[in-house]
XYZ file of C-alpha atoms in Angstrom:
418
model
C -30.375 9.034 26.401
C -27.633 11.846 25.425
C -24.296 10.776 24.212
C -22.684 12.398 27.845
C -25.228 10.392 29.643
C -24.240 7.460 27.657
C -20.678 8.014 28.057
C -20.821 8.539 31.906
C -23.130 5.556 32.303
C -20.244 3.148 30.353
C -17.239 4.797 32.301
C -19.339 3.793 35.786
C -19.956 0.279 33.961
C -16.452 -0.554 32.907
C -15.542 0.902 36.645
C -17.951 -2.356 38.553
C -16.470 -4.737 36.171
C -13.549 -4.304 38.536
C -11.769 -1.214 37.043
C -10.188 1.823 40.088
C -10.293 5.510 39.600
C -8.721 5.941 42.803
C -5.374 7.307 43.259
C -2.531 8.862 41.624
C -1.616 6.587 37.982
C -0.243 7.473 34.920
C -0.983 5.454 31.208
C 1.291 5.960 28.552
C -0.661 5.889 25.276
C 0.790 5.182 22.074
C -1.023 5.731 18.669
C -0.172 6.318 15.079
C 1.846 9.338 14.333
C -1.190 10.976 12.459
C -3.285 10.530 15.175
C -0.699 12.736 17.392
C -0.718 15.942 14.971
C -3.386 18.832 13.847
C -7.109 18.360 14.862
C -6.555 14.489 15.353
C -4.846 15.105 18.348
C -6.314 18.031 19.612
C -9.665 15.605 19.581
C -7.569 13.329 21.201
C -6.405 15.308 24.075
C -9.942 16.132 24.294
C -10.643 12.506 25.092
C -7.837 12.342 27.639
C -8.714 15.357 29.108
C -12.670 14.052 29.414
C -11.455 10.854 30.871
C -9.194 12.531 33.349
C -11.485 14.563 34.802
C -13.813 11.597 35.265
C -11.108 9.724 36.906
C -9.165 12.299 39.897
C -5.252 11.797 39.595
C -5.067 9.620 36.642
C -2.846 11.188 33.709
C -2.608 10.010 30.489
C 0.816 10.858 28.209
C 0.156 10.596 24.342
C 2.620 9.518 22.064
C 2.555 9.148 18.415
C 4.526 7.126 16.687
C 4.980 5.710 12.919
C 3.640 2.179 11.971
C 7.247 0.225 12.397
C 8.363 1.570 15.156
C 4.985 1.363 17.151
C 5.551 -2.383 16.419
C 9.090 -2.164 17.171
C 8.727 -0.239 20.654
C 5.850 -2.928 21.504
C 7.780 -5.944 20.898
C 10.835 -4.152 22.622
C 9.126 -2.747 25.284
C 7.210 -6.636 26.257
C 11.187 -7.938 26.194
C 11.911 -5.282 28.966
C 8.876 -5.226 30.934
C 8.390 -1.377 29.712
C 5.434 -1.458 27.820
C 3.134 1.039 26.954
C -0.327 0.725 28.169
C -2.621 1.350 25.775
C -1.511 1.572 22.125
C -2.912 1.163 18.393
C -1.826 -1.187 15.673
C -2.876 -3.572 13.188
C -4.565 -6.141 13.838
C -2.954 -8.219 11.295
C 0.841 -7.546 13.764
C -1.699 -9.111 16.566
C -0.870 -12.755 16.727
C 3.215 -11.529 16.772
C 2.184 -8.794 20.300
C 0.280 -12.160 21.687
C 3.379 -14.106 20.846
C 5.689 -11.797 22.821
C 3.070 -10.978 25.496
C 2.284 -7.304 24.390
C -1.039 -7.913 24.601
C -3.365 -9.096 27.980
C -6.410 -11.235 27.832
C -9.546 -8.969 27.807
C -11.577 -11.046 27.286
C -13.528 -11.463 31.217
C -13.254 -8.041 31.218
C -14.855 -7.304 27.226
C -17.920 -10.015 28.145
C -18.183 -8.045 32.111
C -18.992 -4.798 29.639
C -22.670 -4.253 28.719
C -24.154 -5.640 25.641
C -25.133 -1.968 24.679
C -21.677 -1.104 24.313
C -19.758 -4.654 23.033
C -22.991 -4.439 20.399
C -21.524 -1.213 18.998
C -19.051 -3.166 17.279
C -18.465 -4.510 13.764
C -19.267 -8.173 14.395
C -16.189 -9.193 12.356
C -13.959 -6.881 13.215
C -14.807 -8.173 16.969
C -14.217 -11.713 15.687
C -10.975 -10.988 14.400
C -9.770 -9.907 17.753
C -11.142 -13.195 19.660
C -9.240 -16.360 18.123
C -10.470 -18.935 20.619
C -12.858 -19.583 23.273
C -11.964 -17.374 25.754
C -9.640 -15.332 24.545
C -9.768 -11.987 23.218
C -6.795 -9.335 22.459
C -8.197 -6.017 21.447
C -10.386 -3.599 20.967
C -11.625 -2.849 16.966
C -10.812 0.590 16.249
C -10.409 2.397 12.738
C -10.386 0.337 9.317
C -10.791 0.659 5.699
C -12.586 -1.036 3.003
C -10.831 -0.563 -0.470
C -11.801 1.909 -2.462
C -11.687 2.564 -6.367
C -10.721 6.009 -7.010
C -10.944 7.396 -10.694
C -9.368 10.353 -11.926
C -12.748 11.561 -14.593
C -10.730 13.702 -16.813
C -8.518 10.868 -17.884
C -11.301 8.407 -18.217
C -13.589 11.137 -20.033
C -10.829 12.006 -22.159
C -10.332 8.145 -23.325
C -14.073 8.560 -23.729
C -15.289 6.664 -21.286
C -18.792 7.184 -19.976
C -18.163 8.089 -15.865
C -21.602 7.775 -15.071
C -21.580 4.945 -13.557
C -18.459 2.589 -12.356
C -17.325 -0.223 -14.429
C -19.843 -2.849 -13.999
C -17.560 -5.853 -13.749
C -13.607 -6.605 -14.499
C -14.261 -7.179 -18.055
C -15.709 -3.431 -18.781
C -13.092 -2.291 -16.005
C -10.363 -3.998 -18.272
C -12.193 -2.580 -21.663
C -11.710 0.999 -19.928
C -7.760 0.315 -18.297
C -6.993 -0.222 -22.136
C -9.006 2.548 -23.179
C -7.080 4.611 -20.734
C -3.586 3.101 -22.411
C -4.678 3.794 -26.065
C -5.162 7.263 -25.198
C -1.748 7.808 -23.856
C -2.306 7.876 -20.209
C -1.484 5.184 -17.218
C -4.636 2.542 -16.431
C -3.551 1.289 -12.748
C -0.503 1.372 -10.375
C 1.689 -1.975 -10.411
C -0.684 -4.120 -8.688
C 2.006 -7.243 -8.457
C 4.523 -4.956 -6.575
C 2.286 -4.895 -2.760
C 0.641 -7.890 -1.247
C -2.397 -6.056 -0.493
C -2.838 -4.552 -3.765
C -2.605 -8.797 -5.172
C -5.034 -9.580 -1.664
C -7.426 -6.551 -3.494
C -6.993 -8.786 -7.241
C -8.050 -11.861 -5.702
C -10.990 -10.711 -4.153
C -11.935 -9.665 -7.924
C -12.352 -13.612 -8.275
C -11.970 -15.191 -5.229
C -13.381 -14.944 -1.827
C -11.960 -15.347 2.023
C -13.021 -18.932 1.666
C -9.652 -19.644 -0.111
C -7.254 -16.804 1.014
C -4.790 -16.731 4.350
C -3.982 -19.257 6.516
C -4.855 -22.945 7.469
C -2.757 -23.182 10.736
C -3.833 -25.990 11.726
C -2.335 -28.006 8.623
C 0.410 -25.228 8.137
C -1.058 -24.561 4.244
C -2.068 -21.838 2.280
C -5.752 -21.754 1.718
C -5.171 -20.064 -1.830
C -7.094 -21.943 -4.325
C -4.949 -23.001 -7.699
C -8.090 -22.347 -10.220
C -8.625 -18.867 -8.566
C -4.955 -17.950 -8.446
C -4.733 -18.979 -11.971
C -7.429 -16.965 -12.986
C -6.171 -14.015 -10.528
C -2.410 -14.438 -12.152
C -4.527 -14.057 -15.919
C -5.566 -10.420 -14.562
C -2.264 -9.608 -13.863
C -1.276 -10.748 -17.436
C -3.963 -8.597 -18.992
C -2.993 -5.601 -16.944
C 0.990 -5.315 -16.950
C 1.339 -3.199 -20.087
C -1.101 -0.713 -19.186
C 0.461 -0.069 -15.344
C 1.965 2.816 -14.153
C 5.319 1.175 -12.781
C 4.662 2.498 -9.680
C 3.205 1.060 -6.739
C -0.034 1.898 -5.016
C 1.544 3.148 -2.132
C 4.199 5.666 -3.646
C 4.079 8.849 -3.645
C 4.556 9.171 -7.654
C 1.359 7.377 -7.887
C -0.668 9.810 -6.190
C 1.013 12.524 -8.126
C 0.218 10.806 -11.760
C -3.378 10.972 -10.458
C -3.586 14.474 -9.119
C -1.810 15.607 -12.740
C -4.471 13.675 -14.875
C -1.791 11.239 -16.036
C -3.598 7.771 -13.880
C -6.994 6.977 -14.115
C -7.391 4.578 -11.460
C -6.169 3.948 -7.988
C -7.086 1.069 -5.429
C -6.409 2.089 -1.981
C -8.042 2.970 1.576
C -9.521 6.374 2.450
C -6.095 8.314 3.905
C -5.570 9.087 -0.188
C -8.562 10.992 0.193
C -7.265 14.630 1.575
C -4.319 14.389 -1.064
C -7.396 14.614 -3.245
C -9.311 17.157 -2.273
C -6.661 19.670 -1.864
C -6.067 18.744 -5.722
C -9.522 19.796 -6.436
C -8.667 22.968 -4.754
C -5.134 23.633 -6.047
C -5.337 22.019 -9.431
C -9.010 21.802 -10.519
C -8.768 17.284 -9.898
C -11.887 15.751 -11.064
C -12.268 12.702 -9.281
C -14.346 10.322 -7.377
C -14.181 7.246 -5.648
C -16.521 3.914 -5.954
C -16.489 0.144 -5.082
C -13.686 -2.375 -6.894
C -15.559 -4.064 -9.042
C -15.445 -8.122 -9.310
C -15.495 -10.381 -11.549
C -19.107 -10.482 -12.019
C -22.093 -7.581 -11.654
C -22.846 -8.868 -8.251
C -19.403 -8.852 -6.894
C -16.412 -6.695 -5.854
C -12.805 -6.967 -5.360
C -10.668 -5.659 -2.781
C -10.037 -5.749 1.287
C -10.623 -4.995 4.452
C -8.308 -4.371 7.162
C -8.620 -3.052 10.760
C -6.568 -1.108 13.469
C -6.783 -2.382 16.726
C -6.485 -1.147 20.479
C -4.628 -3.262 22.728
C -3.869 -3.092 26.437
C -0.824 -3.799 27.863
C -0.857 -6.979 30.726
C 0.256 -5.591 34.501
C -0.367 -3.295 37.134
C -2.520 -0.720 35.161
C -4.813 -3.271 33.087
C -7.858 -2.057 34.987
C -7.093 1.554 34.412
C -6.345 1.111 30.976
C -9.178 -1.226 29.779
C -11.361 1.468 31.485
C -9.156 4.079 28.951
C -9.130 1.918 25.709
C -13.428 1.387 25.828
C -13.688 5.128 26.910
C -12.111 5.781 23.683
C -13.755 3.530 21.396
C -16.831 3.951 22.668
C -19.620 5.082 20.298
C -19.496 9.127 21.839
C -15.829 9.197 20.928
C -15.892 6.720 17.431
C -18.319 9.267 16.139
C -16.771 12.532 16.918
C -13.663 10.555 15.573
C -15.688 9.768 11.837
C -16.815 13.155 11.814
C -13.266 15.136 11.865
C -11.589 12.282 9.430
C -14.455 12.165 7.592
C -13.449 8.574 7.945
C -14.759 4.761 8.938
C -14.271 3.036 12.085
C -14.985 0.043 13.368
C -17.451 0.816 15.840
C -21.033 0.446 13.495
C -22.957 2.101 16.003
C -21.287 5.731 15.792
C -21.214 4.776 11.721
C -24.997 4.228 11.808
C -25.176 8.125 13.624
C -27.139 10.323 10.587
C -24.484 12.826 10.925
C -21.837 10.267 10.407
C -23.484 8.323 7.887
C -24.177 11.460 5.670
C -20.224 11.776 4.828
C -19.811 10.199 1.162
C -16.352 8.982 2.094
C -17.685 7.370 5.433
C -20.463 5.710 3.343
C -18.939 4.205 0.331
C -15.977 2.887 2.928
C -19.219 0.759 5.144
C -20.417 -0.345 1.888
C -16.672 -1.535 0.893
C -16.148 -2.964 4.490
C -19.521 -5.267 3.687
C -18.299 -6.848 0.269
C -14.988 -6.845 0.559
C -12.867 -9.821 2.222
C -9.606 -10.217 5.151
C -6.591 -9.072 3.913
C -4.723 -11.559 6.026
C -7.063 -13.913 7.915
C -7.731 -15.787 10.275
C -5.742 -13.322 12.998
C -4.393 -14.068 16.388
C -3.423 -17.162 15.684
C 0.154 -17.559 14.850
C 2.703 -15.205 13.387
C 2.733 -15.052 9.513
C 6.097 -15.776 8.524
C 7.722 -13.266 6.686
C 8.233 -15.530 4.000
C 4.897 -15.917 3.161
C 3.801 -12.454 1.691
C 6.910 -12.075 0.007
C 6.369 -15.408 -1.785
C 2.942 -14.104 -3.050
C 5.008 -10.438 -4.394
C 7.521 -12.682 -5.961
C 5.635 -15.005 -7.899
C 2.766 -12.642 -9.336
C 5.435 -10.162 -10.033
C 7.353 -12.857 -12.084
C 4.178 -14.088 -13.853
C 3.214 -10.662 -14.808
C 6.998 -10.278 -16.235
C 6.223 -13.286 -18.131
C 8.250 -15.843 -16.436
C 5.516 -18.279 -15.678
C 2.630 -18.796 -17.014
C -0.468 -18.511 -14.940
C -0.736 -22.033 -14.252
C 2.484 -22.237 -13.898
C 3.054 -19.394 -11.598
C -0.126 -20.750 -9.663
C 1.399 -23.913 -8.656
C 4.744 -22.786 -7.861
C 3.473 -20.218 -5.553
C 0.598 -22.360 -3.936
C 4.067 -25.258 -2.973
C 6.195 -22.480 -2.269
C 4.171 -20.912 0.470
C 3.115 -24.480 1.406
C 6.971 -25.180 2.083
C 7.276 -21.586 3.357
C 4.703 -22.153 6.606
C 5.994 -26.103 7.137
C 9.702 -24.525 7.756
């Protein structure tokens, strides 16, 4: 079967599970702001324009819009009845658009879909989206695994075999103070962002003792691993950059061969290349190592699509698994050179041949939830900032790691009781 035929044959599914093409409608689509710019959304008028042909008198408006205020606008725009309706986020804001009724049950209308299409998914990205029996709030759509990226001149220069990535975090730790002997910056801050601590913790720990139990309002965090975790931290203050991993001065110590490594998700990589291009950047990218040979650090995290609740729910399920379909995930992977949540279009030989595309599936596999479980309740905001504050401290040297352990674990504890 082609990928058209396929297409067609899911758009005349998703229309018998109770979806209209009939008559004059219009969606309003919001997705991230780099979605709506360049050859992202020229693909992405491409998939409007396919899926208004298919359906006579239907138009569908695009707008892009940055992370905050898509949240914002959502959240506003289920106060005032005005909501968009189909639109992109993260799946970790989920449980606060179910909270404010942003998002409609899809759930009859995901299991009324054929299994050749819901089996296209990434099983636990699917999870993520279905909280309880019966429920279910989105659609998996893009997604990251973390990624080690190493700048080679600085780590050959420290002389530092690159042949291979650091086996576990004690070689990784020989060659961050390496790196610091020979004058150059190891890592960003890790302390300073709560996923760059999540990415620490899954050096030693697992999703087994990380997020949320709602049901008895605690933090799952385990003392002995946060201790351990908080020990890292330690080891690796004087050999930081200062800067975060998400600031812009951290990219730029890596382009000018002044940072050797850099945890983060894929969208680094184009900063990269055009280094290579402009500046002659050696680099490469490989899985966070863990504790042990046979582990890795880091996370995962996933972008959802969610459909608004109201008078164009049929119409814009139909849209939302038009788009995220395995045709469309593919062409997606192929212009980002990036992963997605759909496994069937990363499984497509063309797809799976992009080195960026396949190191990110292997770092979606071994990697754990930044923030799990989802859908459930709101986090408070309290809670991640409790984590920043108290690994930030103990890496200053005001606790010690059992010490800063314990506070933090009966901090957050009193944090989600409040």
């Amino acid at each position: 079967m082609t990928m058209r035929t396929t297409a067609a044959s899911l758009l005349a599914l998703a229309l018998a599970s109770g979806g209209t093409a009939a008559g004059a409608q219009t969606l309003e689509y919001w997705v991230y702001s780099d979605f709506a710019q360049g050859e992202a959304l020229a693909l992405q008028q491409d998939f409007i324009k396919e899926f208004q042909e298919s359906h006579p008198g239907v138009t569908v408006n695009i707008v892009g819009k940055g992370d905050d205020d898509l949240t914002a606008g959502q959240i506003a725009g289920a106060a005032s009845g005005n909501l968009p309706d189909v639109f992109m986020n993260a799946v970790g804001v989920g449980a606060q658009l179910v909270d404010v009724g942003a998002l409609a049950n899809i759930h009859d209308k995901w299991m009324a879909m054929p299994e050749e299409f819901r089996a296209q998914f990434n099983k636990g990205a699917v999870e993520n989206c279905a909280p309880r029996p019966e429920e279910m709030y989105c659609i998996p759509y893009t997604g990251y695994g973390t990624l080690l990226f190493r700048n080679l001149t600085v780590l050959e220069e420290a002389g530092i075999d690159t042949s291979a990535p650091p086996a576990d975090w004690a070689d990784w730790l020989a060659q961050m103070e390496k790196v610091k002997a020979a004058g150059k910056f190891a890592i960003p801050d890790q302390a300073l962002v709560f996923n760059s601590i999540a990415e620490m913790y899954g050096v030693t720990g697992d999703v087994s003792t990380w997020g949320i139990d709602w049901e008895s309002k605690t933090t799952r965090i385990d003392p002995a691993v946060m201790t351990s975790v908080l020990e890292k931290f330690v080891a690796m203050q004087p050999l930081t950059s200062g800067t975060s991993r998400n600031d812009q001065a951290t990219k730029d110590l890596f382009v000018t061969n002044q940072l050797a490594f850099h945890t983060i998700g894929p969208w680094v990589n184009p900063t990269y290349v055009e280094a290579v291009e402009n500046s002659g950047l050696k680099y490469d990218f490989v899985l966070m190592p863990g504790e042990t040979a046979d582990k890795h650090g880091g996370i995962k995290n996933f972008e959802i699509v969610g459909v608004a609740p109201g008078e164009n729910l049929d119409l814009a399920f139909e849209f939302a698994t038009y788009i995220t379909a395995k045709e469309q995930m593919a062409r997606w992977a192929k212009l980002l050179s990036r992963y997605n949540s759909n496994d069937a279009a990363m499984a497509e030989a063309d797809v799976a041949a992009l080195p960026l595309v396949a190191r990110s599936v292997a770092a979606v596999e071994v990697t754990m939830d930044v923030s799990p479980p989802y859908l459930i309740q709101p986090v408070p905001a309290c809670y991640q900032s409790t984590v920043v504050d108290y690994v930030s401290a103990t890496a200053d040297g005001e606790f010690t790691p059992e010490e800063g352990a314990a506070e933090m674990i009966a901090e957050l504890n009193d944090c989600l009781a409040g």
